[in-house]
Amino acid sequence: MLSIKDLHVSIGEKEIIKGLSLDVPAGEVHAIMGPNGAGKSTLSYTLAGRSGYAVTEGSATLNGEDLLGLDPSERAAKGVFLSFQYPLEIPGVPTLTFIRAALNAQRKTRGEPECTAPQFLKLAREAAAKLKMDFDMLKRPLNVGFSGGEKKRMEILQMAILQPSFLILDETDSGLDIDALKIVSEGVNAMRAPDRAMLVITHYQRLLDYIKPDRVHVLAGGRIVASGGPELALELEAKGYDQYAKAAA
Amino acid sequence: MSLVTAIRSGDAAQLPGRRDEAWRYSDLKGVLRAMPGASPEAAAPASAAPLAEVAADNEIVVVNGRSVVERFVAAPGLARTLRLRVAAVTEGTAHSGLLAIELPEGSDLTIIETFEGVDAGYVSDFALAISMGEGARLERIVLLDEPADAISVSAAQVELSAGAKFRQTVIASGAKLQRHETHLHHPGGGADARLDGLYLLAGKRQSDLTSVVTHAGPDGTTAQLAKGLVQGQARAVFQGKIVVEEGADGTDARMGHHALLLNDGAEVDAKPELEIYADDVSCAHGNTVGSIDEDALFYMRSRGIPEAEARALLMEAFVGEVVDRIEHEPARDAVRAWVAERLRGLS
């Protein structure tokens, strides 16, 4: 599925990711944990293709295909989905219009037929019902005036409709109370599938109580400094990141 | 000093220019060094008028400033639609025209007013005098769809009576110099005015939306929303002035002007003004000039929407707010289609 080799990324003159390698096979959920400033968000934005993140060395491929040379929209069509830490508000664009535009743009890029309006409405209604969301909310402009929890649920709804193959969850737990966290986690867990993989980026172990990872990696100083099973997350929670500060330096 | 006196006298010294405060941003003197000759009589264009898909009960065609009628009186009672087609069928000449529209008490009229030019390089001045009786309702949709090298000034004097409802949406695509003025005399007395504007400018086009609303009596309402997109080296001017005279208590006036510059080199000159001489009023204005939100753009692209489409969606959403406020449904649909077509050229 996702394979990152010796990735170096700079923002301006400053190198943030300094030789990161990572493999996430299909069917697995990997967590990336790390202190603030470790490069967690840089990694997610680089994979999604945000401008201003210059890859100076290394590669990232999805199912053997290069990602880094593609436009963000092409990456999405290949199956990459970045769930934002702070989803953007899109004034004037109803949620349904937005998701349908995204779905059909992806289909067009892949050379698939467009989803008609009735087909799409059926899809959206089913997805909203599963997430226990009020369908009328989808008629409102995307995320405008929504609470933090509602915005995250909108991200899950988009995942459920767009059916990406590789999910990057960037600090998905931030700004969520425990009830919202449960609902969002259930939505994410429902996406787990043998042909889909996930990268869960988080500062705290809390999220991993709800989204159980197969592997945990510690990112510090722009590199993976430790990898292990789920027990690594618990160890980090107990001992903190200090022990890796030296390794990163 | 006005374009019409310059056209009639053939004397370019009569043109207003940047030294005149009201014309600071639309320098007629600067773009027109000498007055061209008078436009000839001409037949109406053979092509369909802009917004032709909107059905109308009556039609007035003004070609090179000339029309068969000088005055139109709306029939009281039923809601009616008037098409007012102002066309320039000439090249490099100047003309002026005027028309009076009266709405008797209780009448209800929608005006689909369009400006177009079949040939190029013309100079046009058009004046409209609108008077509304008590409780009359008028919705005026003005589409300025002119060639890039036209010089065109249009102005409406609007007199409201108590209880009248005036609705206006001006949509401008600019020209070499294109200005639309609205002068609204607001008597209060429950009269209610909406003056919206929308400009979509590209290339080297210029558009100027100028309005002066004078609240002369108590309990009047004015709502104004102007929005625009400016690309290339185009330049937009928005001058909105609301005057609340002494004694016009209970006035509720709101003005908003918001523009997006699509690239460096595009320009917006905005001059919102509130002059308030009464005490018990509720007035507000807001003015913003910004660019397309890059974060929102990346978010949309990361969901699979290609950049050009994402930009178009954001632009359409931005200006859609103005289009949505048009009450006449067929006109709203026609304007939406016209705007969508124009946006394709901008993105």
Coordinates of C-alpha atoms in Angstrom, one line a residue:
Chain A
M1 CA 0.0 0.0 0.0
L2 CA 1.9 3.1 1.2
S3 CA 5.7 3.1 1.0
I4 CA 7.8 6.0 2.0
K5 CA 11.6 5.9 1.5
D6 CA 14.2 8.3 2.9
L7 CA 11.8 11.2 2.7
H8 CA 13.3 14.7 3.2
V9 CA 10.9 17.7 3.3
S10 CA 11.7 21.4 3.8
I11 CA 9.5 24.4 4.4
G12 CA 11.3 27.3 3.1
E13 CA 15.0 26.9 4.1
K14 CA 14.2 24.7 7.1
E15 CA 14.3 20.9 6.8
I16 CA 11.5 19.3 8.8
I17 CA 11.4 15.7 7.7
K18 CA 14.9 14.3 7.7
G19 CA 15.0 10.9 6.1
L20 CA 11.8 9.2 7.0
S21 CA 11.0 5.7 5.8
L22 CA 7.7 3.9 6.5
D23 CA 5.7 1.0 5.0
V24 CA 2.0 0.7 5.7
P25 CA 0.6 -2.5 4.1
A26 CA -3.0 -2.9 3.0
G27 CA -5.4 -3.8 5.8
E28 CA -3.3 -2.3 8.5
V29 CA -3.6 0.7 10.8
H30 CA -0.4 2.5 11.7
A31 CA -0.1 5.2 14.3
I32 CA 2.4 8.0 14.2
M33 CA 3.0 9.5 17.6
G34 CA 5.4 12.3 18.4
P35 CA 5.9 15.5 20.3
N36 CA 4.9 18.9 19.0
G37 CA 7.2 20.0 16.2
A38 CA 8.3 16.5 15.3
G39 CA 7.0 16.9 11.7
K40 CA 3.7 15.0 12.1
S41 CA 1.6 17.6 10.2
T42 CA 4.4 18.2 7.7
L43 CA 4.2 14.5 6.9
S44 CA 0.5 14.5 6.3
Y45 CA 0.5 17.7 4.2
T46 CA 3.4 16.4 2.1
L47 CA 1.5 13.2 1.4
A48 CA -1.6 15.1 0.5
G49 CA 0.4 17.5 -1.7
R50 CA 0.0 20.9 -0.1
S51 CA 2.2 23.6 -1.7
G52 CA 5.0 25.0 0.3
Y53 CA 6.3 21.6 1.3
A54 CA 9.3 20.9 -0.8
V55 CA 10.4 17.3 -1.1
T56 CA 14.2 17.4 -1.5
E57 CA 14.9 13.7 -1.4
G58 CA 13.2 10.4 -1.2
S59 CA 9.9 8.9 -2.5
A60 CA 6.4 8.1 -1.5
T61 CA 4.3 5.6 -3.4
L62 CA 0.8 4.2 -3.1
N63 CA 0.5 0.7 -4.6
G64 CA 3.8 1.2 -6.3
E65 CA 2.7 4.5 -8.0
D66 CA 4.5 7.7 -7.3
L67 CA 2.4 10.2 -5.2
L68 CA 4.7 13.1 -4.9
G69 CA 4.5 14.2 -8.5
L70 CA 0.8 14.3 -8.5
D71 CA -1.6 17.2 -8.0
P72 CA -3.6 16.9 -4.7
S73 CA -6.8 16.2 -6.6
E74 CA -5.1 13.4 -8.5
R75 CA -3.8 11.9 -5.3
A76 CA -7.4 11.9 -4.0
A77 CA -8.5 10.1 -7.1
K78 CA -5.8 7.5 -6.4
G79 CA -7.4 7.0 -3.0
V80 CA -5.5 9.3 -0.6
F81 CA -7.7 11.0 1.9
L82 CA -6.4 13.5 4.5
S83 CA -8.7 14.1 7.4
F84 CA -7.8 17.6 8.5
Q85 CA -7.1 18.5 12.1
Y86 CA -9.1 21.7 11.5
P87 CA -11.5 21.1 8.6
L88 CA -12.1 24.2 6.6
E89 CA -15.3 26.2 6.3
I90 CA -16.5 26.6 2.7
P91 CA -19.0 29.4 2.7
G92 CA -21.8 29.3 0.1
V93 CA -21.1 25.7 -1.0
P94 CA -23.7 23.3 0.4
T95 CA -22.2 20.1 1.9
L96 CA -24.0 17.9 -0.6
T97 CA -22.8 20.0 -3.5
F98 CA -19.2 19.8 -2.3
I99 CA -19.2 16.1 -1.7
R100 CA -20.8 15.4 -5.0
A101 CA -18.3 17.6 -6.8
A102 CA -15.5 15.8 -5.1
L103 CA -16.9 12.3 -5.9
N104 CA -17.6 13.1 -9.5
A105 CA -14.2 14.8 -10.0
Q106 CA -12.5 11.7 -8.6
R107 CA -14.6 9.5 -10.8
K108 CA -13.8 11.6 -13.9
T109 CA -10.1 11.5 -13.1
R110 CA -10.3 7.7 -12.9
G111 CA -12.3 7.5 -16.1
E112 CA -15.4 6.2 -14.3
P113 CA -19.0 7.4 -15.1
E114 CA -20.4 10.2 -13.0
C115 CA -22.7 9.6 -10.1
T116 CA -26.2 10.9 -11.0
A117 CA -28.1 13.2 -8.6
P118 CA -30.5 10.5 -7.4
Q119 CA -27.7 7.9 -7.0
F120 CA -25.7 10.4 -5.0
L121 CA -28.7 11.4 -2.8
K122 CA -29.3 7.8 -1.9
L123 CA -25.6 7.3 -1.1
A124 CA -25.5 10.5 1.1
R125 CA -28.7 9.6 2.9
E126 CA -27.4 6.1 3.8
A127 CA -24.1 7.4 5.0
A128 CA -25.7 10.1 7.1
A129 CA -28.1 7.6 8.7
K130 CA -25.2 5.3 9.6
L131 CA -23.4 8.2 11.3
K132 CA -26.6 9.3 12.9
M133 CA -26.4 12.7 11.3
D134 CA -29.3 15.0 10.5
F135 CA -29.6 14.9 6.7
D136 CA -30.7 18.6 6.7
M137 CA -27.3 19.5 7.9
L138 CA -25.9 18.4 4.6
K139 CA -27.9 21.2 2.9
R140 CA -26.0 23.8 4.8
P141 CA -22.7 25.3 3.6
L142 CA -19.9 22.9 4.4
N143 CA -18.6 23.2 8.0
V144 CA -19.9 26.8 8.3
G145 CA -20.9 27.4 11.9
F146 CA -20.4 23.7 12.8
S147 CA -18.9 22.7 16.1
G148 CA -15.5 20.9 16.3
G149 CA -17.3 17.6 16.7
E150 CA -19.7 18.2 13.8
K151 CA -16.8 19.1 11.5
K152 CA -15.0 15.9 12.3
R153 CA -18.2 13.9 11.6
M154 CA -18.4 15.7 8.3
E155 CA -14.9 14.4 7.6
I156 CA -16.0 10.8 8.4
L157 CA -19.1 11.3 6.2
Q158 CA -16.9 12.4 3.3
M159 CA -14.7 9.3 3.9
A160 CA -17.8 7.1 3.9
I161 CA -19.0 8.5 0.6
L162 CA -15.7 8.9 -1.2
Q163 CA -14.4 5.4 -0.1
P164 CA -10.7 6.3 -0.2
S165 CA -8.1 3.4 0.0
F166 CA -5.6 5.2 2.1
L167 CA -6.6 7.4 5.1
I168 CA -4.5 9.9 6.9
L169 CA -6.0 11.1 10.1
D170 CA -4.3 14.2 11.3
E171 CA -4.9 14.8 15.0
T172 CA -8.5 13.7 14.5
D173 CA -9.1 13.7 18.3
S174 CA -8.2 17.4 18.8
G175 CA -11.2 19.4 19.9
L176 CA -13.4 16.4 20.5
D177 CA -15.1 15.5 23.8
I178 CA -15.4 11.9 24.7
D179 CA -18.8 11.3 23.2
A180 CA -17.7 12.9 19.9
L181 CA -14.5 10.9 20.0
K182 CA -16.5 7.7 20.3
I183 CA -18.7 8.5 17.4
V184 CA -15.8 9.6 15.2
S185 CA -13.8 6.5 16.1
E186 CA -16.7 4.2 15.3
G187 CA -16.9 5.9 11.9
V188 CA -13.2 5.4 11.3
N189 CA -13.3 1.7 12.5
A190 CA -16.2 1.0 10.1
M191 CA -13.8 2.0 7.3
R192 CA -11.3 -0.7 8.2
A193 CA -11.0 -3.2 5.4
P194 CA -8.5 -5.7 4.0
D195 CA -7.8 -3.4 0.9
R196 CA -7.6 -0.2 2.9
A197 CA -4.9 1.2 5.2
M198 CA -4.7 4.1 7.6
L199 CA -2.1 6.4 9.1
V200 CA -3.3 7.8 12.4
I201 CA -1.3 10.8 13.5
T202 CA -1.7 11.8 17.1
H203 CA 0.0 13.4 20.0
Y204 CA -1.9 11.5 22.6
Q205 CA -2.5 7.8 23.2
R206 CA -6.2 8.5 24.0
L207 CA -7.3 8.2 20.4
L208 CA -5.6 4.8 20.1
D209 CA -7.9 3.4 22.8
Y210 CA -10.7 3.8 20.2
I211 CA -8.8 3.2 17.0
K212 CA -6.5 0.2 17.7
P213 CA -3.3 0.4 15.6
D214 CA -1.4 -2.6 14.3
R215 CA 1.8 -0.7 14.5
V216 CA 3.0 2.4 16.4
H217 CA 5.9 4.6 15.2
V218 CA 7.5 7.4 17.1
L219 CA 8.3 10.5 15.0
A220 CA 10.9 12.8 16.5
G221 CA 13.2 15.3 14.9
G222 CA 11.9 14.4 11.4
R223 CA 12.6 10.7 11.6
I224 CA 11.0 7.5 12.8
V225 CA 13.0 6.8 16.0
A226 CA 11.1 3.8 17.3
S227 CA 8.5 1.3 16.0
G228 CA 6.6 -1.4 17.8
G229 CA 3.2 -2.9 18.6
P230 CA 0.3 -1.2 20.3
E231 CA 2.1 -1.5 23.6
L232 CA 4.5 1.2 22.5
A233 CA 1.8 3.8 22.7
L234 CA 1.1 2.8 26.3
E235 CA 4.7 3.0 27.1
L236 CA 4.9 6.5 25.6
E237 CA 1.9 7.6 27.6
A238 CA 3.7 6.5 30.8
K239 CA 7.2 7.7 30.1
G240 CA 6.6 10.6 27.7
Y241 CA 8.7 11.6 24.6
D242 CA 11.8 12.8 26.5
Q243 CA 13.6 9.5 26.0
Y244 CA 13.5 10.1 22.2
A245 CA 14.7 13.7 22.3
K246 CA 18.3 12.6 22.3
A247 CA 17.8 10.0 19.6
A248 CA 16.3 12.7 17.4
A249 CA 19.0 15.3 18.1
Chain B
M1 CA -20.0 68.7 -16.1
S2 CA -21.4 65.5 -17.3
L3 CA -21.1 63.0 -20.1
V4 CA -24.5 64.0 -21.5
T5 CA -23.7 67.7 -21.8
A6 CA -20.4 66.8 -23.4
I7 CA -22.2 64.6 -25.9
R8 CA -24.8 67.2 -26.7
S9 CA -22.3 70.1 -27.0
G10 CA -19.5 68.0 -28.6
D11 CA -17.2 69.7 -26.1
A12 CA -14.9 67.4 -24.3
A13 CA -14.2 70.1 -21.7
Q14 CA -17.6 69.3 -20.2
L15 CA -16.5 65.8 -19.2
P16 CA -16.0 65.1 -15.5
G17 CA -12.6 63.7 -14.6
R18 CA -10.4 62.7 -11.7
R19 CA -10.4 66.2 -10.3
D20 CA -14.1 65.9 -9.6
E21 CA -14.6 64.0 -6.4
A22 CA -17.5 61.9 -7.6
W23 CA -15.5 60.9 -10.7
R24 CA -12.1 60.4 -9.0
Y25 CA -11.9 56.7 -9.9
S26 CA -13.6 56.9 -13.2
D27 CA -11.7 59.5 -15.2
L28 CA -13.9 60.2 -18.2
K29 CA -11.7 63.1 -19.3
G30 CA -8.7 60.7 -19.2
V31 CA -10.2 58.1 -21.5
L32 CA -12.0 60.5 -23.9
R33 CA -9.8 63.3 -25.1
A34 CA -12.1 64.5 -27.9
M35 CA -15.8 64.0 -28.4
P36 CA -16.7 61.7 -31.2
G37 CA -19.5 62.5 -33.7
A38 CA -23.1 61.7 -33.1
S39 CA -24.4 58.2 -33.6
P40 CA -26.6 57.5 -36.5
E41 CA -30.1 56.1 -36.3
A42 CA -30.0 52.3 -36.5
A43 CA -32.3 49.3 -36.3
A44 CA -32.4 47.1 -33.3
P45 CA -29.8 44.3 -33.2
A46 CA -30.9 41.1 -35.0
S47 CA -29.4 38.9 -32.2
A48 CA -31.3 38.0 -29.1
A49 CA -31.0 40.4 -26.2
P50 CA -29.0 39.4 -23.1
L51 CA -31.3 37.6 -20.7
A52 CA -33.7 37.0 -23.6
E53 CA -35.0 33.8 -22.0
V54 CA -36.9 35.9 -19.5
A55 CA -40.4 36.4 -20.8
A56 CA -41.7 40.0 -20.8
D57 CA -45.1 41.6 -21.2
N58 CA -43.8 44.8 -22.8
E59 CA -40.6 45.7 -24.5
I60 CA -38.9 49.0 -25.1
V61 CA -35.8 49.1 -27.3
V62 CA -33.4 52.0 -27.2
V63 CA -30.9 52.0 -30.1
N64 CA -28.2 54.6 -30.1
G65 CA -30.1 56.6 -27.5
R66 CA -33.3 56.6 -29.5
S67 CA -36.6 54.9 -28.5
V68 CA -40.1 55.1 -29.8
V69 CA -41.5 56.1 -26.4
E70 CA -40.1 58.5 -23.8
R71 CA -42.4 57.4 -21.0
F72 CA -43.7 54.1 -19.7
V73 CA -46.5 53.8 -17.2
A74 CA -47.0 50.5 -15.5
A75 CA -50.5 49.1 -15.4
P76 CA -51.9 48.9 -11.9
G77 CA -52.9 45.6 -10.5
L78 CA -51.2 42.6 -12.0
A79 CA -47.5 41.9 -11.8
R80 CA -45.9 42.8 -15.1
T81 CA -42.5 42.4 -16.7
L82 CA -40.9 45.1 -18.9
R83 CA -37.9 44.4 -21.1
L84 CA -35.8 47.5 -21.5
R85 CA -33.1 46.8 -24.1
V86 CA -30.5 49.4 -24.5
A87 CA -28.2 48.8 -27.5
A88 CA -25.4 50.6 -29.3
V89 CA -25.3 49.7 -33.0
T90 CA -22.5 52.0 -34.1
E91 CA -18.8 52.3 -34.1
G92 CA -16.8 55.2 -32.7
T93 CA -19.7 57.6 -32.2
A94 CA -21.6 59.0 -29.2
H95 CA -25.2 59.1 -28.2
S96 CA -27.4 59.7 -25.2
G97 CA -30.9 58.6 -24.3
L98 CA -33.5 59.0 -21.6
L99 CA -36.6 57.4 -20.4
A100 CA -39.2 57.9 -17.7
I101 CA -40.9 55.0 -16.0
E102 CA -43.9 55.6 -13.7
L103 CA -45.4 53.1 -11.3
P104 CA -48.8 54.2 -10.1
E105 CA -50.0 53.3 -6.6
G106 CA -50.2 49.6 -6.0
S107 CA -48.5 48.6 -9.3
D108 CA -46.0 45.8 -9.5
L109 CA -43.3 45.8 -12.2
T110 CA -40.1 43.9 -12.9
I111 CA -37.7 45.5 -15.3
I112 CA -35.2 43.4 -17.2
E113 CA -32.8 46.2 -18.3
T114 CA -29.9 45.2 -20.5
F115 CA -27.0 47.1 -22.1
E116 CA -25.2 45.7 -25.1
G117 CA -23.1 46.9 -28.0
V118 CA -23.2 45.3 -31.5
D119 CA -20.2 47.4 -32.7
A120 CA -17.4 48.8 -30.8
G121 CA -15.8 51.9 -29.5
Y122 CA -19.0 53.8 -28.8
V123 CA -19.8 56.4 -26.1
S124 CA -23.2 56.0 -24.5
D125 CA -25.1 57.9 -21.8
F126 CA -28.5 56.7 -20.7
A127 CA -30.7 58.2 -18.0
L128 CA -33.7 56.7 -16.4
A129 CA -36.2 58.5 -14.2
I130 CA -38.3 56.2 -12.1
S131 CA -41.2 57.3 -9.9
M132 CA -43.1 55.0 -7.6
G133 CA -46.5 55.6 -6.1
E134 CA -47.6 54.5 -2.7
G135 CA -47.2 50.8 -2.1
A136 CA -45.8 50.2 -5.6
R137 CA -43.3 47.4 -6.1
L138 CA -40.5 47.4 -8.5
E139 CA -37.7 44.9 -9.1
R140 CA -35.1 46.2 -11.5
I141 CA -32.4 43.8 -12.9
V142 CA -29.8 45.6 -14.8
L143 CA -27.2 43.7 -16.9
L144 CA -24.3 45.7 -18.3
D145 CA -23.0 43.3 -20.9
E146 CA -20.9 45.6 -23.2
P147 CA -17.8 45.4 -25.4
A148 CA -14.4 45.9 -23.8
D149 CA -13.8 49.2 -25.5
A150 CA -17.1 50.9 -24.8
I151 CA -17.5 54.0 -22.7
S152 CA -20.9 53.8 -21.1
V153 CA -22.5 55.7 -18.3
S154 CA -26.0 54.9 -17.1
A155 CA -27.9 56.5 -14.3
A156 CA -31.3 56.1 -12.6
Q157 CA -33.1 58.7 -10.5
V158 CA -35.5 56.8 -8.3
E159 CA -38.3 58.5 -6.3
L160 CA -40.0 56.3 -3.8
S161 CA -43.3 57.0 -2.0
A162 CA -44.4 55.7 1.3
G163 CA -44.8 51.9 1.5
A164 CA -43.0 51.4 -1.9
K165 CA -40.8 48.4 -2.4
F166 CA -37.8 48.9 -4.6
R167 CA -35.4 46.1 -5.5
Q168 CA -32.4 46.4 -7.7
T169 CA -29.6 44.2 -8.8
V170 CA -27.0 45.6 -11.2
I171 CA -24.6 43.0 -12.8
A172 CA -21.6 44.5 -14.5
S173 CA -18.9 43.0 -16.7
G174 CA -17.1 46.3 -17.2
A175 CA -15.9 48.1 -20.3
K176 CA -13.2 50.7 -21.1
L177 CA -15.2 52.8 -18.7
Q178 CA -18.5 51.6 -17.4
R179 CA -20.4 53.4 -14.7
H180 CA -23.8 52.8 -13.3
E181 CA -25.3 55.3 -10.9
T182 CA -28.4 55.0 -8.7
H183 CA -29.8 58.0 -7.0
L184 CA -32.5 57.0 -4.7
H185 CA -34.8 59.4 -2.8
H186 CA -36.2 57.6 0.1
P187 CA -39.2 59.2 1.9
G188 CA -39.3 56.6 4.7
G189 CA -42.8 55.8 5.7
G190 CA -42.2 52.1 5.6
A191 CA -40.7 52.2 2.1
D192 CA -38.1 49.5 1.6
A193 CA -35.2 49.5 -0.8
R194 CA -32.6 46.9 -1.8
L195 CA -29.7 47.9 -4.0
D196 CA -27.4 45.1 -4.9
G197 CA -24.5 44.9 -7.2
L198 CA -22.3 42.3 -8.8
Y199 CA -19.3 42.8 -10.9
L200 CA -17.2 40.2 -12.8
L201 CA -14.2 41.9 -14.4
A202 CA -11.3 40.6 -16.5
G203 CA -8.7 41.9 -18.9
K204 CA -8.4 45.7 -18.7
R205 CA -12.1 46.3 -18.0
Q206 CA -13.3 48.8 -15.6
S207 CA -16.6 49.0 -13.8
D208 CA -18.0 51.6 -11.4
L209 CA -21.1 51.1 -9.3
T210 CA -22.1 54.3 -7.6
S211 CA -25.1 54.9 -5.5
V212 CA -26.5 57.6 -3.3
V213 CA -29.5 56.8 -1.1
T214 CA -31.1 59.7 0.7
H215 CA -33.4 58.9 3.6
A216 CA -35.5 62.1 3.9
G217 CA -38.3 60.8 6.2
P218 CA -38.6 58.4 9.2
D219 CA -39.0 54.6 9.1
G220 CA -37.3 53.7 5.9
T221 CA -35.2 50.6 5.2
T222 CA -32.3 50.2 2.8
A223 CA -30.3 47.0 2.3
Q224 CA -27.3 47.0 0.0
L225 CA -25.0 44.2 -0.9
A226 CA -22.4 44.5 -3.6
K227 CA -19.9 41.8 -4.4
G228 CA -17.3 41.3 -7.2
L229 CA -14.5 39.4 -8.7
V230 CA -11.6 41.2 -10.4
Q231 CA -9.0 39.5 -12.6
G232 CA -6.2 40.5 -14.8
Q233 CA -5.6 44.3 -14.8
A234 CA -9.3 45.0 -14.4
R235 CA -10.4 47.7 -12.0
A236 CA -13.6 47.9 -9.9
V237 CA -15.0 51.0 -8.3
F238 CA -17.7 50.9 -5.6
Q239 CA -19.0 54.1 -4.3
G240 CA -22.0 53.7 -2.0
K241 CA -23.3 56.6 0.0
I242 CA -26.2 56.6 2.4
V243 CA -27.5 59.9 3.8
V244 CA -29.9 59.9 6.7
E245 CA -31.3 63.4 6.9
E246 CA -32.4 65.2 10.0
G247 CA -35.7 63.8 11.2
A248 CA -35.4 60.5 9.3
D249 CA -35.5 58.6 12.6
G250 CA -36.1 54.9 12.6
T251 CA -34.1 54.5 9.5
D252 CA -32.5 51.1 9.1
A253 CA -29.7 51.1 6.5
R254 CA -27.1 48.4 5.8
M255 CA -24.4 48.4 3.3
G256 CA -21.9 45.6 2.4
H257 CA -19.3 45.5 -0.3
H258 CA -17.0 42.6 -0.6
A259 CA -14.5 41.9 -3.4
L260 CA -12.0 39.2 -4.3
L261 CA -8.9 40.1 -6.3
L262 CA -8.0 37.0 -8.3
N263 CA -4.4 38.1 -9.0
D264 CA -1.9 40.8 -8.4
G265 CA -2.6 43.7 -10.7
A266 CA -6.3 43.6 -10.2
E267 CA -7.7 46.6 -8.3
V268 CA -10.7 47.7 -6.3
D269 CA -11.4 51.2 -5.2
A270 CA -14.1 51.3 -2.6
K271 CA -15.7 54.3 -1.0
P272 CA -18.5 53.4 1.4
E273 CA -20.0 56.4 3.1
L274 CA -22.7 56.9 5.8
E275 CA -23.8 60.4 6.5
I276 CA -26.2 60.4 9.4
Y277 CA -28.0 63.5 10.7
A278 CA -30.7 61.8 12.6
D279 CA -30.5 60.3 16.1
D280 CA -32.5 57.2 16.3
V281 CA -31.2 55.1 13.5
S282 CA -29.7 51.7 12.8
C283 CA -26.9 51.9 10.2
A284 CA -24.0 49.7 9.4
H285 CA -21.5 49.2 6.7
G286 CA -18.9 46.6 6.0
N287 CA -16.3 46.5 3.3
T288 CA -13.7 43.8 2.5
V289 CA -11.3 43.2 -0.3
G290 CA -9.4 39.9 -0.2
S291 CA -8.3 37.0 -2.3
I292 CA -9.4 33.4 -2.7
D293 CA -8.8 31.5 0.5
E294 CA -5.8 29.2 -0.3
D295 CA -6.5 26.9 2.6
A296 CA -10.0 26.3 1.5
L297 CA -8.7 25.7 -2.0
F298 CA -6.2 23.1 -0.8
Y299 CA -8.9 21.4 1.3
M300 CA -11.1 21.1 -1.8
R301 CA -8.3 19.8 -4.0
S302 CA -7.3 17.3 -1.3
R303 CA -10.9 15.9 -1.7
G304 CA -10.3 15.4 -5.4
I305 CA -11.6 18.6 -6.9
P306 CA -9.1 20.0 -9.5
E307 CA -7.9 23.5 -8.8
A308 CA -9.7 25.3 -11.6
E309 CA -13.0 23.6 -10.6
A310 CA -12.4 24.4 -6.9
R311 CA -11.7 28.0 -7.7
A312 CA -14.9 28.2 -9.9
L313 CA -16.9 26.7 -7.0
L314 CA -15.6 29.2 -4.5
M315 CA -16.1 32.1 -6.9
E316 CA -19.6 31.0 -7.7
A317 CA -20.4 30.6 -4.0
F318 CA -19.0 34.1 -3.4
V319 CA -21.2 35.9 -5.9
G320 CA -24.1 33.5 -5.6
E321 CA -25.3 35.4 -2.5
V322 CA -26.1 38.4 -4.6
V323 CA -27.8 36.3 -7.3
D324 CA -29.9 34.5 -4.7
R325 CA -31.4 37.8 -3.6
I326 CA -33.1 38.3 -6.9
E327 CA -36.8 37.7 -6.3
H328 CA -38.1 37.3 -9.9
E329 CA -37.4 33.6 -10.4
P330 CA -36.9 33.4 -14.2
A331 CA -34.7 36.5 -14.0
R332 CA -32.7 34.9 -11.1
D333 CA -32.2 31.7 -13.2
A334 CA -31.2 33.7 -16.2
V335 CA -28.7 35.8 -14.3
R336 CA -27.3 32.7 -12.6
A337 CA -26.7 31.1 -16.0
W338 CA -25.1 34.3 -17.3
V339 CA -22.8 34.5 -14.3
A340 CA -21.8 30.9 -14.6
E341 CA -20.9 31.4 -18.2
R342 CA -18.9 34.5 -17.3
L343 CA -17.1 32.7 -14.4
R344 CA -15.9 30.1 -16.9
G345 CA -14.0 32.9 -18.6
L346 CA -12.5 34.1 -15.3
S347 CA -11.3 30.8 -13.8

